[in-house]
Amino acid sequence: MINRRKYSIANFKMNKVESETTDFVNKLNNLINRKTKIKSIICPPFTSLHATLLTDKVSIGAQNINSNDFGAYTGEISAKMIKNLNVDYVIIGHSERREYFKETNQEINKKVEIALKYDLKPILCIGETLEQRKNNEVEKTLKKQLSKCLLGIEHDIIIAYEPIWAIGTGETATSKIITEAHQMIRKILNDIGFDGQKISILYGGSVNRNNAKELIALDDVDGFLIGGASLDVNHFYDIYKFIEESF
Ligand code: PGA
């Protein structure tokens, strides 16, 4: 069995001012064991990114970047700017960005490309709507998202499978659904030129301390992208511990 890297990633979304992020990071720093085998990444809003420099036990991720290198894009933040803050990861193509900011697979592809240019590791989010699931279109949807978002990309990325109907709803996908989807994703990755067995695939969608233990035990789950439950440091740490104990 291939030993893929395991991740515990917090997506704060549009929550926490700088002092709150600092407080979170200080507390997490005290909780985390230095010799941890898993990679913990905090993705706060842009305004709190530098607060996460306080620790060397967790890595930092941004929640988004612009798809262009630089230029007249008022209000936007570039990959180069993020990298300059010692950020190593970036969430790309989150379903909230696809839905509210109309991001297309083509734009997401440009973002993956520019992230890699500046040595940021993309955490690419994919996943189906409830309607697509009901219409038996999960495979078709994932295939389309992966082939378009990763067009021309050769570097390894991290994938987060986040079924849209499970995000922020309290309705976690079942173990069966997650296993099927992650295996499907590995196969699609193989088909488009990656080694699917080597790529870490995380699950996201209402992960919490009550379901994390069961879900991390699944062979094809290499960690979590956690929204709501990541806002409380003790809750996030409980999930982190389940991942750590799963080895
Ligand atoms: P959730 O969000 O854990 O609140 O469902 C996950 C995500 O959007 O990444």
CSV table of C-alpha atoms and ligand atoms in Angstrom, one decimal:
chain,number,residue,atom,x,y,z
A,1,MET,CA,0.0,0.0,0.0
A,2,ILE,CA,1.3,3.5,-0.9
A,3,ASN,CA,1.8,5.8,2.0
A,4,ARG,CA,0.2,9.0,1.1
A,5,ARG,CA,0.6,12.1,3.1
A,6,LYS,CA,-2.3,12.8,5.4
A,7,TYR,CA,-3.8,16.3,6.0
A,8,SER,CA,-5.9,18.2,8.5
A,9,ILE,CA,-6.9,21.5,6.9
A,10,ALA,CA,-8.9,24.3,8.4
A,11,ASN,CA,-10.9,26.5,6.1
A,12,PHE,CA,-12.0,29.5,8.2
A,13,LYS,CA,-13.9,31.0,5.3
A,14,MET,CA,-14.9,34.6,6.1
A,15,ASN,CA,-14.4,34.3,9.8
A,16,LYS,CA,-12.0,35.5,12.5
A,17,VAL,CA,-10.2,38.9,12.7
A,18,GLU,CA,-6.5,38.9,13.1
A,19,SER,CA,-6.5,38.7,17.0
A,20,GLU,CA,-8.8,35.7,16.9
A,21,THR,CA,-6.6,33.9,14.4
A,22,THR,CA,-3.6,34.6,16.5
A,23,ASP,CA,-5.3,33.2,19.5
A,24,PHE,CA,-6.3,30.1,17.6
A,25,VAL,CA,-2.8,29.5,16.3
A,26,ASN,CA,-1.2,30.0,19.7
A,27,LYS,CA,-3.6,27.5,21.3
A,28,LEU,CA,-3.1,25.0,18.5
A,29,ASN,CA,0.7,25.3,18.7
A,30,ASN,CA,0.5,24.3,22.4
A,31,LEU,CA,-1.7,21.3,21.6
A,32,ILE,CA,0.2,19.9,18.6
A,33,ASN,CA,3.0,17.4,19.1
A,34,ARG,CA,6.2,18.4,17.3
A,35,LYS,CA,6.8,14.9,15.9
A,36,THR,CA,3.4,14.7,14.2
A,37,LYS,CA,3.2,12.6,11.1
A,38,ILE,CA,0.3,14.6,9.6
A,39,LYS,CA,0.3,17.9,7.9
A,40,SER,CA,-1.9,20.5,9.5
A,41,ILE,CA,-2.7,23.6,7.4
A,42,ILE,CA,-4.7,26.7,8.5
A,43,CYS,CA,-6.4,28.7,5.8
A,44,PRO,CA,-7.5,32.0,7.4
A,45,PRO,CA,-8.8,35.1,5.5
A,46,PHE,CA,-6.1,37.1,3.7
A,47,THR,CA,-6.1,39.7,6.6
A,48,SER,CA,-5.0,37.0,9.1
A,49,LEU,CA,-2.4,35.2,7.0
A,50,HIS,CA,0.6,36.7,8.7
A,51,ALA,CA,-0.8,35.8,12.2
A,52,THR,CA,-0.2,32.2,11.3
A,53,LEU,CA,3.6,32.8,11.1
A,54,LEU,CA,3.6,32.5,14.8
A,55,THR,CA,3.9,28.7,14.6
A,56,ASP,CA,6.2,26.3,12.8
A,57,LYS,CA,4.0,23.3,13.6
A,58,VAL,CA,1.3,24.2,11.1
A,59,SER,CA,1.5,25.4,7.5
A,60,ILE,CA,-0.4,28.3,6.1
A,61,GLY,CA,-2.8,28.3,3.2
A,62,ALA,CA,-4.8,31.0,1.4
A,63,GLN,CA,-8.4,30.5,0.5
A,64,ASN,CA,-8.1,31.9,-3.0
A,65,ILE,CA,-5.8,33.7,-5.5
A,66,ASN,CA,-6.5,35.6,-8.7
A,67,SER,CA,-5.8,33.7,-11.9
A,68,ASN,CA,-3.6,36.5,-13.3
A,69,ASP,CA,0.0,37.1,-12.5
A,70,PHE,CA,-0.4,40.9,-11.8
A,71,GLY,CA,-2.1,43.9,-13.2
A,72,ALA,CA,-5.3,46.0,-13.1
A,73,TYR,CA,-7.5,43.8,-11.0
A,74,THR,CA,-8.8,46.0,-8.3
A,75,GLY,CA,-9.3,44.3,-5.0
A,76,GLU,CA,-7.6,41.0,-6.0
A,77,ILE,CA,-4.7,39.2,-4.5
A,78,SER,CA,-2.0,37.4,-6.6
A,79,ALA,CA,-0.2,34.1,-6.0
A,80,LYS,CA,3.1,36.1,-5.8
A,81,MET,CA,1.7,38.2,-3.0
A,82,ILE,CA,0.6,35.2,-1.1
A,83,LYS,CA,3.9,33.4,-1.5
A,84,ASN,CA,5.7,36.5,-0.2
A,85,LEU,CA,3.8,36.0,3.1
A,86,ASN,CA,5.4,32.6,3.5
A,87,VAL,CA,2.2,30.8,2.5
A,88,ASP,CA,2.7,27.3,1.0
A,89,TYR,CA,-0.8,26.2,0.1
A,90,VAL,CA,-3.9,27.6,-1.6
A,91,ILE,CA,-7.4,26.4,-1.8
A,92,ILE,CA,-8.6,26.6,-5.4
A,93,GLY,CA,-12.1,26.1,-6.8
A,94,HIS,CA,-14.0,25.8,-3.6
A,95,SER,CA,-17.7,25.3,-4.4
A,96,GLU,CA,-18.6,28.6,-2.7
A,97,ARG,CA,-16.3,30.4,-5.1
A,98,ARG,CA,-17.8,28.5,-8.1
A,99,GLU,CA,-21.3,29.3,-7.0
A,100,TYR,CA,-21.1,32.9,-5.6
A,101,PHE,CA,-18.2,34.2,-7.7
A,102,LYS,CA,-19.0,32.3,-10.9
A,103,GLU,CA,-15.6,30.7,-11.1
A,104,THR,CA,-15.4,28.3,-14.1
A,105,ASN,CA,-13.3,25.2,-14.5
A,106,GLN,CA,-11.2,27.2,-17.0
A,107,GLU,CA,-10.5,30.0,-14.6
A,108,ILE,CA,-9.7,27.4,-11.9
A,109,ASN,CA,-7.2,25.8,-14.3
A,110,LYS,CA,-5.5,29.2,-14.7
A,111,LYS,CA,-5.4,29.5,-10.9
A,112,VAL,CA,-3.8,26.0,-10.5
A,113,GLU,CA,-1.2,27.0,-13.1
A,114,ILE,CA,-0.3,30.3,-11.5
A,115,ALA,CA,-0.2,28.8,-8.0
A,116,LEU,CA,2.4,26.2,-9.1
A,117,LYS,CA,4.4,28.9,-10.9
A,118,TYR,CA,4.9,30.5,-7.5
A,119,ASP,CA,5.5,27.3,-5.7
A,120,LEU,CA,2.1,27.2,-3.9
A,121,LYS,CA,0.6,23.8,-3.6
A,122,PRO,CA,-3.0,23.8,-4.8
A,123,ILE,CA,-5.8,22.2,-2.8
A,124,LEU,CA,-8.2,21.6,-5.6
A,125,CYS,CA,-11.9,21.3,-4.6
A,126,ILE,CA,-14.3,19.2,-6.7
A,127,GLY,CA,-17.7,17.7,-6.0
A,128,GLU,CA,-21.2,17.3,-7.3
A,129,THR,CA,-24.5,19.0,-6.5
A,130,LEU,CA,-27.4,17.0,-5.0
A,131,GLU,CA,-29.2,17.2,-8.4
A,132,GLN,CA,-26.2,15.7,-10.2
A,133,ARG,CA,-26.1,12.9,-7.7
A,134,LYS,CA,-29.8,12.2,-8.1
A,135,ASN,CA,-29.3,12.2,-11.9
A,136,ASN,CA,-26.5,9.7,-11.6
A,137,GLU,CA,-24.0,12.2,-12.9
A,138,VAL,CA,-21.3,12.0,-10.2
A,139,GLU,CA,-18.7,10.4,-12.4
A,140,LYS,CA,-19.4,12.7,-15.3
A,141,THR,CA,-19.2,15.7,-13.1
A,142,LEU,CA,-15.9,14.7,-11.4
A,143,LYS,CA,-14.4,13.8,-14.7
A,144,LYS,CA,-15.3,17.1,-16.2
A,145,GLN,CA,-14.0,19.1,-13.2
A,146,LEU,CA,-10.7,17.1,-13.0
A,147,SER,CA,-9.9,17.1,-16.7
A,148,LYS,CA,-10.7,20.8,-17.2
A,149,CYS,CA,-9.1,22.1,-13.9
A,150,LEU,CA,-6.0,20.0,-14.4
A,151,LEU,CA,-5.5,20.6,-18.1
A,152,GLY,CA,-1.8,20.9,-18.9
A,153,ILE,CA,-0.8,20.4,-15.2
A,154,GLU,CA,1.9,18.0,-14.4
A,155,HIS,CA,2.8,18.7,-10.8
A,156,ASP,CA,1.1,16.9,-8.0
A,157,ILE,CA,-1.7,18.6,-6.3
A,158,ILE,CA,-4.0,17.9,-3.3
A,159,ILE,CA,-7.6,17.0,-4.1
A,160,ALA,CA,-10.5,17.8,-1.8
A,161,TYR,CA,-13.7,15.9,-2.6
A,162,GLU,CA,-16.5,18.1,-1.3
A,163,PRO,CA,-20.0,17.1,-2.3
A,164,ILE,CA,-21.8,20.4,-2.4
A,165,TRP,CA,-24.9,19.0,-0.6
A,166,ALA,CA,-22.7,18.1,2.4
A,167,ILE,CA,-20.9,21.4,2.9
A,168,GLY,CA,-22.2,23.3,5.9
A,169,THR,CA,-25.4,21.3,6.0
A,170,GLY,CA,-24.6,18.8,8.8
A,171,GLU,CA,-25.3,16.1,6.2
A,172,THR,CA,-22.0,14.2,5.9
A,173,ALA,CA,-21.6,11.8,3.0
A,174,THR,CA,-21.7,8.2,4.0
A,175,SER,CA,-18.6,6.0,4.1
A,176,LYS,CA,-19.9,4.2,1.0
A,177,ILE,CA,-20.4,7.4,-1.0
A,178,ILE,CA,-17.0,8.8,0.0
A,179,THR,CA,-15.2,5.5,-0.8
A,180,GLU,CA,-16.9,5.3,-4.2
A,181,ALA,CA,-16.1,8.9,-5.1
A,182,HIS,CA,-12.5,8.8,-4.0
A,183,GLN,CA,-11.9,5.6,-6.0
A,184,MET,CA,-13.6,7.2,-8.9
A,185,ILE,CA,-11.3,10.2,-8.6
A,186,ARG,CA,-8.1,8.0,-8.5
A,187,LYS,CA,-9.2,6.3,-11.6
A,188,ILE,CA,-9.9,9.6,-13.4
A,189,LEU,CA,-6.6,10.9,-12.3
A,190,ASN,CA,-4.9,7.8,-13.8
A,191,ASP,CA,-6.8,8.4,-17.0
A,192,ILE,CA,-5.6,12.0,-17.3
A,193,GLY,CA,-2.0,11.2,-16.7
A,194,PHE,CA,-1.5,11.4,-12.9
A,195,ASP,CA,-0.7,8.5,-10.6
A,196,GLY,CA,-4.0,8.4,-8.7
A,197,GLN,CA,-2.6,6.2,-6.0
A,198,LYS,CA,0.0,8.8,-5.1
A,199,ILE,CA,-2.3,11.8,-4.8
A,200,SER,CA,-3.8,12.7,-1.4
A,201,ILE,CA,-7.5,13.0,-1.6
A,202,LEU,CA,-9.2,14.7,1.3
A,203,TYR,CA,-12.9,14.6,2.2
A,204,GLY,CA,-14.8,17.8,3.1
A,205,GLY,CA,-18.4,18.4,4.0
A,206,SER,CA,-19.7,18.6,7.6
A,207,VAL,CA,-16.7,16.8,9.1
A,208,ASN,CA,-16.8,17.0,12.9
A,209,ARG,CA,-15.4,15.2,15.9
A,210,ASN,CA,-18.3,12.7,15.9
A,211,ASN,CA,-17.7,11.4,12.3
A,212,ALA,CA,-14.0,12.0,11.8
A,213,LYS,CA,-12.8,8.7,13.3
A,214,GLU,CA,-15.0,6.6,11.1
A,215,LEU,CA,-14.2,8.5,8.0
A,216,ILE,CA,-10.4,8.6,8.4
A,217,ALA,CA,-10.5,4.8,8.8
A,218,LEU,CA,-11.5,4.6,5.1
A,219,ASP,CA,-8.5,3.5,2.9
A,220,ASP,CA,-9.0,6.1,0.3
A,221,VAL,CA,-9.5,9.1,2.7
A,222,ASP,CA,-6.2,11.0,3.3
A,223,GLY,CA,-7.5,13.6,5.6
A,224,PHE,CA,-10.1,16.4,5.8
A,225,LEU,CA,-10.9,19.9,4.6
A,226,ILE,CA,-12.9,21.3,7.6
A,227,GLY,CA,-15.0,24.4,7.6
A,228,GLY,CA,-17.4,25.0,10.5
A,229,ALA,CA,-15.8,22.6,12.9
A,230,SER,CA,-12.4,24.2,12.4
A,231,LEU,CA,-13.4,27.5,13.9
A,232,ASP,CA,-13.1,26.1,17.4
A,233,VAL,CA,-9.5,25.1,18.2
A,234,ASN,CA,-10.4,22.2,20.5
A,235,HIS,CA,-12.8,20.8,18.0
A,236,PHE,CA,-10.3,21.1,15.2
A,237,TYR,CA,-7.6,19.5,17.4
A,238,ASP,CA,-9.9,16.5,18.2
A,239,ILE,CA,-10.3,15.9,14.5
A,240,TYR,CA,-6.6,16.3,14.0
A,241,LYS,CA,-5.9,13.7,16.7
A,242,PHE,CA,-8.2,11.2,15.0
A,243,ILE,CA,-6.2,11.6,11.8
A,244,GLU,CA,-2.9,11.2,13.7
A,245,GLU,CA,-4.2,8.1,15.5
A,246,SER,CA,-5.3,6.5,12.2
A,247,PHE,CA,-1.8,5.4,11.2
B,1,PGA,P1,-18.0,22.4,6.4
B,1,PGA,O1,-17.2,23.1,5.2
B,1,PGA,O2,-17.0,21.6,7.1
B,1,PGA,O3,-18.5,23.6,7.2
B,1,PGA,O4,-19.1,21.6,5.8
B,1,PGA,C1,-16.2,22.4,4.5
B,1,PGA,C2,-15.7,23.3,3.3
B,1,PGA,O5,-16.4,24.1,2.8
B,1,PGA,O6,-14.5,23.2,3.0
